[in-house]
Structures are given as C-alpha cells and as structure tokens.
Short mmCIF file of C-alpha atoms in Angstrom, two decimals:
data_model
loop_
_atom_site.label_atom_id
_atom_site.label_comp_id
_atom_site.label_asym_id
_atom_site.label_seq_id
_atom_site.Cartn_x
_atom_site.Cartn_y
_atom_site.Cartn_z
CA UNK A 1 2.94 -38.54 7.51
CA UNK A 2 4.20 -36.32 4.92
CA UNK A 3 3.52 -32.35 4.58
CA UNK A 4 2.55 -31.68 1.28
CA UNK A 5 3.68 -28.10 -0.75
CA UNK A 6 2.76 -26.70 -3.71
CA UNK A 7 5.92 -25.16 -5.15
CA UNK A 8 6.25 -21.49 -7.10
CA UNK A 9 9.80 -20.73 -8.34
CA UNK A 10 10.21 -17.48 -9.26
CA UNK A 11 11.99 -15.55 -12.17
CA UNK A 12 15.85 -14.07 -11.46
CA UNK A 13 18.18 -15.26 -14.07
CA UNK A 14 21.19 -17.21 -12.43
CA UNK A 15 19.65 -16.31 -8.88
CA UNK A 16 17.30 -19.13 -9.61
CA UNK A 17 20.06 -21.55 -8.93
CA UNK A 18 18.91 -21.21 -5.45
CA UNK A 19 15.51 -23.19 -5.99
CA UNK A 20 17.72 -26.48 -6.04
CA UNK A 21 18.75 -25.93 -2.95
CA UNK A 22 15.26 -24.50 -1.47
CA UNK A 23 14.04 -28.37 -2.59
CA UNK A 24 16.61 -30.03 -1.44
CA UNK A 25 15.90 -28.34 2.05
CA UNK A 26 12.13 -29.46 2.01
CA UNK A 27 12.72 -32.75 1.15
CA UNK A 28 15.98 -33.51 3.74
CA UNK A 29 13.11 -32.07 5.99
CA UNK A 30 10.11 -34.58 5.08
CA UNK A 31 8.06 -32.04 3.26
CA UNK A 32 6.24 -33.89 0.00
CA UNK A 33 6.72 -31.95 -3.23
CA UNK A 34 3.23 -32.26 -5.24
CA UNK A 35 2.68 -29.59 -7.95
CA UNK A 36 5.51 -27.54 -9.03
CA UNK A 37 4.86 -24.44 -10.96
CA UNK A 38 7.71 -22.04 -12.46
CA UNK A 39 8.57 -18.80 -14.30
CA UNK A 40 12.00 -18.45 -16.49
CA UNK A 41 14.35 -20.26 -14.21
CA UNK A 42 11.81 -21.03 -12.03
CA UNK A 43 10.42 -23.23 -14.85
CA UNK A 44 13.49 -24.89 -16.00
CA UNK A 45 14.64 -25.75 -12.58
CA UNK A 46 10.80 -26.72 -11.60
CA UNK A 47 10.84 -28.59 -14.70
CA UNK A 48 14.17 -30.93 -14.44
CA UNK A 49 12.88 -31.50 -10.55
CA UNK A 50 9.34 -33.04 -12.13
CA UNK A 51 10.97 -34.80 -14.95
CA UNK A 52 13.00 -36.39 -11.84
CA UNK A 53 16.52 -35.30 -13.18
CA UNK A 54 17.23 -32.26 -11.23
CA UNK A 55 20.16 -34.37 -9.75
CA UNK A 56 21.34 -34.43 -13.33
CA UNK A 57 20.79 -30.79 -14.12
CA UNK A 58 22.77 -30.08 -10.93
CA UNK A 59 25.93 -31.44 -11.25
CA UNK A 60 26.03 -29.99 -15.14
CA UNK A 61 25.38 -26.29 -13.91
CA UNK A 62 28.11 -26.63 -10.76
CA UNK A 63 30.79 -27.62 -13.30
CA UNK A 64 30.31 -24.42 -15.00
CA UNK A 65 32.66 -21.62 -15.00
CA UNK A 66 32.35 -17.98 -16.52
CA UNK A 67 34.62 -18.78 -19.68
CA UNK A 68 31.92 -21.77 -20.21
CA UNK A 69 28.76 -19.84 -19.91
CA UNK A 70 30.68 -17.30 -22.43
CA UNK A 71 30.99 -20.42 -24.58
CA UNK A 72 27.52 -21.43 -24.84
CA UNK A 73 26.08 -18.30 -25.56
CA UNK A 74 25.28 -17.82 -29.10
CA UNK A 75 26.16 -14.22 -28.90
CA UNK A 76 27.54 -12.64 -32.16
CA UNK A 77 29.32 -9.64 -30.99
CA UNK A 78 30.13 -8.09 -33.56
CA UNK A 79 26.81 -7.79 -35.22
CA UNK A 80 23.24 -6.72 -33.31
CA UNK A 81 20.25 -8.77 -32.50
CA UNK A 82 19.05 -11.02 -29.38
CA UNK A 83 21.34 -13.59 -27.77
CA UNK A 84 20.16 -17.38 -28.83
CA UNK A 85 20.77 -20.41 -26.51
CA UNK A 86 21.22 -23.12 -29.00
CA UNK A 87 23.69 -24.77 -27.24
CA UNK A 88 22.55 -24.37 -23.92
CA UNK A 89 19.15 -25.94 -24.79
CA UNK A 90 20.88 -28.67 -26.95
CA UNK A 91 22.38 -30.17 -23.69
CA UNK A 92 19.39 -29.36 -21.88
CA UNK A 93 17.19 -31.58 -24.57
CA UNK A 94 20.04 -34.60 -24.48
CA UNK A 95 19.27 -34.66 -20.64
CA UNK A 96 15.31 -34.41 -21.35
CA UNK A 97 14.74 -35.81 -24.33
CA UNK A 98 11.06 -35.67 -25.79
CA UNK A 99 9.71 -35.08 -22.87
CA UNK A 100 6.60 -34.33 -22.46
CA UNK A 101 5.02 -32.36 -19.45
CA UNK A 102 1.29 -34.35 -19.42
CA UNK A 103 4.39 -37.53 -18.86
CA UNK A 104 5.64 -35.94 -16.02
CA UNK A 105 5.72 -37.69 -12.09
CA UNK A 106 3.85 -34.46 -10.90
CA UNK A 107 1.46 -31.41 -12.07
CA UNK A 108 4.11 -28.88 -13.63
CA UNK A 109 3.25 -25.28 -15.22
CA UNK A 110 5.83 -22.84 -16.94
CA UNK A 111 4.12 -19.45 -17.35
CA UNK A 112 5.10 -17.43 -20.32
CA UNK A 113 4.00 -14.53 -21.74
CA UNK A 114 1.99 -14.13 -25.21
CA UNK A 115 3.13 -10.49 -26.78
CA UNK A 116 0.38 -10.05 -29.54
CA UNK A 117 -2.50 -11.21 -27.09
CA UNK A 118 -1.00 -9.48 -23.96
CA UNK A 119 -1.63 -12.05 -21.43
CA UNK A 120 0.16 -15.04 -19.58
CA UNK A 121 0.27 -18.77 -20.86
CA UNK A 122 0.37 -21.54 -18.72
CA UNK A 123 2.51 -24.61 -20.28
CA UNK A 124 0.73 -27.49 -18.88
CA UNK A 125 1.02 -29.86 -21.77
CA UNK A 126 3.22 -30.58 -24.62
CA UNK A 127 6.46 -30.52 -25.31
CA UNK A 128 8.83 -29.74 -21.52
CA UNK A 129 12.20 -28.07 -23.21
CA UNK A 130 9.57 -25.77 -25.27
CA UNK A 131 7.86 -24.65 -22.44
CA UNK A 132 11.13 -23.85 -20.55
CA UNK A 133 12.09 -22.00 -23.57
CA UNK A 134 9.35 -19.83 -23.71
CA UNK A 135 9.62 -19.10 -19.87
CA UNK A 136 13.06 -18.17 -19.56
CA UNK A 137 12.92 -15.73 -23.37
CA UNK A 138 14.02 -12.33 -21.39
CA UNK A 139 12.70 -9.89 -23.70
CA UNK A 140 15.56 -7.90 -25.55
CA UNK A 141 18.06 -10.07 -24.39
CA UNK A 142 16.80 -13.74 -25.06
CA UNK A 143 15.42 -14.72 -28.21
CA UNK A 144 11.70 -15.29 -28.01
CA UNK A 145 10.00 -18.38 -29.06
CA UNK A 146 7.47 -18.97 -31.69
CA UNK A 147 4.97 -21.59 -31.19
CA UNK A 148 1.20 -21.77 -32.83
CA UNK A 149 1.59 -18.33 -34.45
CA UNK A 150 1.97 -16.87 -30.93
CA UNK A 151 5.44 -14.83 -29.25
CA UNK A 152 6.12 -15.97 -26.50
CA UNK A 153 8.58 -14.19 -23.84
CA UNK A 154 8.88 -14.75 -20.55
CA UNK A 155 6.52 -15.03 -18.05
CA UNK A 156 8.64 -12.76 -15.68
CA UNK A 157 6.74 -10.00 -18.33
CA UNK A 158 3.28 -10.73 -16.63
CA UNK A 159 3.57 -13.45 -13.40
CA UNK A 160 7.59 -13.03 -11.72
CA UNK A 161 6.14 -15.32 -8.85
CA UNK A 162 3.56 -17.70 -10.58
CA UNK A 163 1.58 -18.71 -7.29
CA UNK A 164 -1.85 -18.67 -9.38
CA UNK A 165 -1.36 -22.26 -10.51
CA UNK A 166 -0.40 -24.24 -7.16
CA UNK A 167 -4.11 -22.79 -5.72
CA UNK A 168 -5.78 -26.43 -7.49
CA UNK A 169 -3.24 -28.72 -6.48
CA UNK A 170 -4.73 -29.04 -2.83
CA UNK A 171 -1.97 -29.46 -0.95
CA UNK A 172 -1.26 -28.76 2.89
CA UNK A 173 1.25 -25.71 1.89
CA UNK A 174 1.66 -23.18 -1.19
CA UNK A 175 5.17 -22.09 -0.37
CA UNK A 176 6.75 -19.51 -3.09
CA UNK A 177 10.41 -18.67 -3.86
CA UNK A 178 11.16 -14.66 -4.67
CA UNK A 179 14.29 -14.34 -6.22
CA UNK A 180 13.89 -10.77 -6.53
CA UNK A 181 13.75 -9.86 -2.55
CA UNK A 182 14.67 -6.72 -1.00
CA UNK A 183 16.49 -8.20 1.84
CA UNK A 184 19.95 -7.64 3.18
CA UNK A 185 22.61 -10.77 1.79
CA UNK A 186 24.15 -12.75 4.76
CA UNK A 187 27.72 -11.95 5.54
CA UNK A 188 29.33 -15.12 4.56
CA UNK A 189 27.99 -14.67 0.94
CA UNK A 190 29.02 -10.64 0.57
CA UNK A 191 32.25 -12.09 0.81
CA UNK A 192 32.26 -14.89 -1.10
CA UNK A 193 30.54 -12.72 -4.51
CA UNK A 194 33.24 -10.27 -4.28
CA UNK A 195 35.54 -13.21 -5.04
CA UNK A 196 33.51 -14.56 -7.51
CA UNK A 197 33.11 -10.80 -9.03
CA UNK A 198 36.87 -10.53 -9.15
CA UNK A 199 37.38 -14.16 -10.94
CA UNK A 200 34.61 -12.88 -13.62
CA UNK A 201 36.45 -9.84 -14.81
CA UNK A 202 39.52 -11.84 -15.03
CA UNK A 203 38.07 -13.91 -17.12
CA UNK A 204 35.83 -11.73 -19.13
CA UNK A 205 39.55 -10.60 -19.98
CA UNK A 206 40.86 -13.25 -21.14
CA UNK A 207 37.38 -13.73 -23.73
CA UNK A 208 37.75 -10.77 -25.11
CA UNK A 209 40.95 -11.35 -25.81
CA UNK A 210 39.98 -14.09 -27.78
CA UNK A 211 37.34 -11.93 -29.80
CA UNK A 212 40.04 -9.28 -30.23
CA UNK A 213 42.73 -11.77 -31.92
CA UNK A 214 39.81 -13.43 -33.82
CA UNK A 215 38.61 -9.96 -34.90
CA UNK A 216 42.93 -9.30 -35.98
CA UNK A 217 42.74 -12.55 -38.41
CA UNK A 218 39.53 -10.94 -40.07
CA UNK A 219 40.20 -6.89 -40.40
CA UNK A 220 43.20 -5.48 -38.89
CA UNK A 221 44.63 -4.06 -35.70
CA UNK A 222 42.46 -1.17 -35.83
CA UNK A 223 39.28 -2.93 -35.98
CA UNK A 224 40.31 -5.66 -33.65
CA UNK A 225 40.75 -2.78 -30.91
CA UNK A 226 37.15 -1.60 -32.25
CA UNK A 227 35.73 -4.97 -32.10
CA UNK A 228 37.11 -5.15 -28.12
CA UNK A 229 35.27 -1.60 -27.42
CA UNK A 230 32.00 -2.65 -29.46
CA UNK A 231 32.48 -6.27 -27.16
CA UNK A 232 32.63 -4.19 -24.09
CA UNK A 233 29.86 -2.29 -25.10
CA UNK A 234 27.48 -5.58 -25.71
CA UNK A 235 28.14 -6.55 -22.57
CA UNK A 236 27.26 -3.82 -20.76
CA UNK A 237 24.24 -3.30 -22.23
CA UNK A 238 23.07 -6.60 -21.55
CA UNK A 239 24.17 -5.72 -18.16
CA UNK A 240 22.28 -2.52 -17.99
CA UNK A 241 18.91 -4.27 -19.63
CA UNK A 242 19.08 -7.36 -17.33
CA UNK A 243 19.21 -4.72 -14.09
CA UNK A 244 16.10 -2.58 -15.91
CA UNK A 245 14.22 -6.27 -16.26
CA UNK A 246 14.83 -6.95 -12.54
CA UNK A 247 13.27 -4.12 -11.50
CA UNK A 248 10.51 -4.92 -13.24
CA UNK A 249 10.40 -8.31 -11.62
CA UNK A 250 10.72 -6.91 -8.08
CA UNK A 251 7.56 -4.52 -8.57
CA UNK A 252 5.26 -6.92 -10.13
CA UNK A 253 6.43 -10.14 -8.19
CA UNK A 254 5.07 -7.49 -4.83
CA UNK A 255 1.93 -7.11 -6.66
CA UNK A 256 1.16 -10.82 -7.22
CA UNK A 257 2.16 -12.21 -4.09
CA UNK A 258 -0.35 -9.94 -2.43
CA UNK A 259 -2.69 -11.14 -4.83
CA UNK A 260 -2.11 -14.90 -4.27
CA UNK A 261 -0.67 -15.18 -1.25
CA UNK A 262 0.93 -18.02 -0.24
CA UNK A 263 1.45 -20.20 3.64
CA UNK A 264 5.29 -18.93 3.21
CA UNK A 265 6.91 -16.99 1.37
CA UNK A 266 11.06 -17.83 1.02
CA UNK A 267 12.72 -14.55 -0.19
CA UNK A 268 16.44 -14.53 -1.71
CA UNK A 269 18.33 -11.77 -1.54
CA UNK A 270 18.14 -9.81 -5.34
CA UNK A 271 21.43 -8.59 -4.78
CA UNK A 272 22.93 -12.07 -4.09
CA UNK A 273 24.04 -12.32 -7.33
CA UNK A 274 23.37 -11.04 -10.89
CA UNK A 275 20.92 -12.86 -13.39
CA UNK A 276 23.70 -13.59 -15.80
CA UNK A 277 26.15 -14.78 -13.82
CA UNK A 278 25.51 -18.35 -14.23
CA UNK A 279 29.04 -19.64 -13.38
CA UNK A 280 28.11 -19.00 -9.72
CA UNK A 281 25.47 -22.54 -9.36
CA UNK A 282 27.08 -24.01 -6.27
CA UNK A 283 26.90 -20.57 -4.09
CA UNK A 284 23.59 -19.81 -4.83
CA UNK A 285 22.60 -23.76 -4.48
CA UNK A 286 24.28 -23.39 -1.09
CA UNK A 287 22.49 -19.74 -0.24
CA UNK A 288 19.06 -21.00 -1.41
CA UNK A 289 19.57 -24.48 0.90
CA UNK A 290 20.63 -22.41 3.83
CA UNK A 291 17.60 -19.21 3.74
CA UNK A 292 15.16 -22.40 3.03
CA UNK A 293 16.33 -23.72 6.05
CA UNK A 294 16.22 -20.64 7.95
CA UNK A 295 12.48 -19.39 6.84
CA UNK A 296 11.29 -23.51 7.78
CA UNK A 297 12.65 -23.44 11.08
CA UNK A 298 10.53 -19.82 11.53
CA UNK A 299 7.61 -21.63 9.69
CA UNK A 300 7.76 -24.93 11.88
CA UNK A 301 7.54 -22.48 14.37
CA UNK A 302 4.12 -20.48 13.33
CA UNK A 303 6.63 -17.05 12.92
CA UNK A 304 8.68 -14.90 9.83
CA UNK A 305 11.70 -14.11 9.48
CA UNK A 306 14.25 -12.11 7.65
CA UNK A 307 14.24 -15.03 4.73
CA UNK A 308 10.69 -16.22 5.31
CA UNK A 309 7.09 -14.29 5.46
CA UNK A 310 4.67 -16.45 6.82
CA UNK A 311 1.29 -14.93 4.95
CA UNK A 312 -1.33 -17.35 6.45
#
C-alpha cells in the first residue's frame, strides 16, 4: 500500500533544482505524491511534476550552462529596469502548452503575492505558466506580473514554505522542502561549487566580453570600457539584492513552518548554491535526491536528522 504526501516546495531561486530530486527520492521509495503545492521555484518545479512533464523540464535545465542562462535573460545592461524572462517562459509554455491547472493529474497551488492588497494568492485554477509566473516574480529583480488589475510578485514576499495549502488534501504525510536552511553543506558538494564557482567567472568573462565589443560597434572604446564597468555593476547588484531577498526568505520560511508544521521537514543547505546560478541543475538535482534520502531513512525511522526535522 502506498504512503501518501502532501508536497510544499519552497522558494530559493536555482536552489530549487533540488525538489526534482527530493521527488524522485519519494517515489524510487514508494511514497504516493497527491497534492503538490509551491512557491517561486517551488511552483514551477511543483507545477511541471503535476502537469506530468517534470521528466521533460529536467533534462532541459541539466543541459544548461552559465553562458545559456546569460542568454535567456532578457537583461538590457546598459539601460535600468527589472530583468524579463521572455525567453525562458517561451520554452517553458512550448513544453506546457495551454495548460490549465483545474486539468491537472493532481491538486496543485502556486502562492503569489498581491502588492496593492498585501496578502498571498493561491493559483488553483486557470492558466499553469501564469501562475508560475507570478510565483517566481522576485521583486526588484524579476518583472512582476499583471493579471485582473492585481501585481503580483512572488509568494516568497508572504509564504517562502507554502505548507498552508497541503492541510485539505488528507494525505498520510505533509512533508515540506526549505531551500533556505541554516545547515552545514556536505563535503562532497563544498567541493564540487567551488568548481562550479570558478567555471562561472570564467565565463561571466567571456559575456562581458561580448557586451564590451557590442558596446565598441555602438559608441567607442571609451564607452565600451564604461559599458563593461556599468555590466559589472548590474550584476552585482542583482547579486547583492538576491542575497538581501534570501534573508528574507530564511526568517519568514522559520515563522511559517512553526505555524503549519509539517510530519517532516527536508532542509537544503542555503548556502549550497546561489539563487541565480541556474547552470548548476544536475548538482543540486543530485544534493536534493541524496538529503531526501537521508531525512527518509531518519523519518522511516520515527527520528531527525541534520537534513530532516521530524515535527509530528
């Protein structure tokens, strides 16, 4: 007989690569997947898995490298305003299509957050690629979404852990993911991110390069070697808003797990790696596989452990 779970993926940026492998770990082990509820890339990786392409999703995001995340951002850097993800939702909607989330196999909700009326939405019905949209909009950084004269951001803003919604589904277990989780990395992976770290800046290099020699054919030497400083600059200030937005999500994601909390609790390591380093899908797919399986076998067992808090 199968164990049923009601799954909450938390908010973390690229961390949240690590929910594909925390399902793939319940379902090698038996456990039955029946409500799925998700914040930012909670949502979009909660959503694929209940549209029943996560397998598809997968093997696009492990073929990514840094120079193709660079690629498909719509980032205009040599101008202000929020970065847009065009392209990365036009590949995401070819994989979808109109999908629609009352359509899907199983009870999905991506929680957002409504700026004017200062409280969470819950996506339960309509259109899927919206709703992930909405959830994933990082304030400053992300462009938000409009939809039925509300501004929407995401739900990281309000609900970084959105257990709230699995509490109806019924289900043996309400196990949460906390991408945000003030636990020490495992050995194997501090090495492996100071490779990946390395191969970044090198590439980050070679982009701006490319922004530099595009920036020659427009203005001129001298503003080419400006347009390379105001690049850097960009950058690091996503870098430095991204790390300010985490924080946020650590705090709050504390506060709502004690709130709601659930049978287990699988916490990733927020310094596994950054929330815009999406080039780095088949380490944290690996990581989030491997603490899932590590926090079960404590579970199965009626205990904790480093990567799992067992809360009832």
């Amino acid at each position: 007989m199968s164990k049923t779970v009601a799954l909450a993926l938390g908010s973390g940026g690229a961390r949240g690569y690590a929910h594909i492998g925390v399902i793939q770990a319940l379902e090698a082990r038996g456990y039955e997947i029946i409500n799925v509820s998700g914040c930012s890339m909670g949502a979009i990786v909660g959503g694929f898995y209940a549209a029943g392409k996560l397998d598809q999703y997968t093997e696009w995001v492990s073929k990514l490298g840094y120079l193709d995340v660079l690629r498909m951002l719509d980032l205009n850097i040599l101008s202000g305003g929020a970065i847009k993800l065009d392209k990365v939702y036009a590949t995401i909607e070819d994989m979808l299509g109109n999908c629609q989330i009352e359509d899907l196999s199983l009870p999905f909700t991506a929680v957002a957050t409504d700026l004017q009326n200062k409280k969470e939405i819950w996506f339960q019905n309509g259109p899927l690629v919206t709703a992930m949209r909405a959830s994933a909009a990082i304030p400053t950084i992300l462009a938000p979404v409009v939809s039925n004269g509300r501004t929407l951001v995401d739900g990281a803003v309000l609900n970084p852990v959105p257990i709230a919604p699995c509490v109806s589904a019924h289900a043996q277990y309400i196990i949460a993911v906390d991408l945000n989780a003030d636990v020490p990395l495992p050995a194997k992976q501090v090495a492996e991110g100071a490779d990946a770290e390395e191969e970044a800046e090198n590439a980050k290099n070679v982009w701006l390069d490319a922004v530099v020699n595009k920036a020659s054919e427009w203005f001129g030497k001298k503003d080419s070697e400006e347009a390379r400083k105001e690049a850097d600059s960009k950058l690091g200030k996503i870098e430095i808003m991204s790390r300010m937005f985490e924080v946020m999500q650590s705090s709050l994601g504390r506060f709502k797990i004690a709130t709601y909390p659930p049978d287990l609790l699988i916490r990733i390591p927020s310094e596994s790696c950054d929330m815009y380093e999406f080039y780095r899908a088949e380490e944290m797919i690996q990581l989030g596989r491997e603490l899932a399986d590590q926090a079960l076998d404590a579970f199965e067992q009626n205990k904790s452990s480093l990567y799992g808090d067992r809360l009832s």
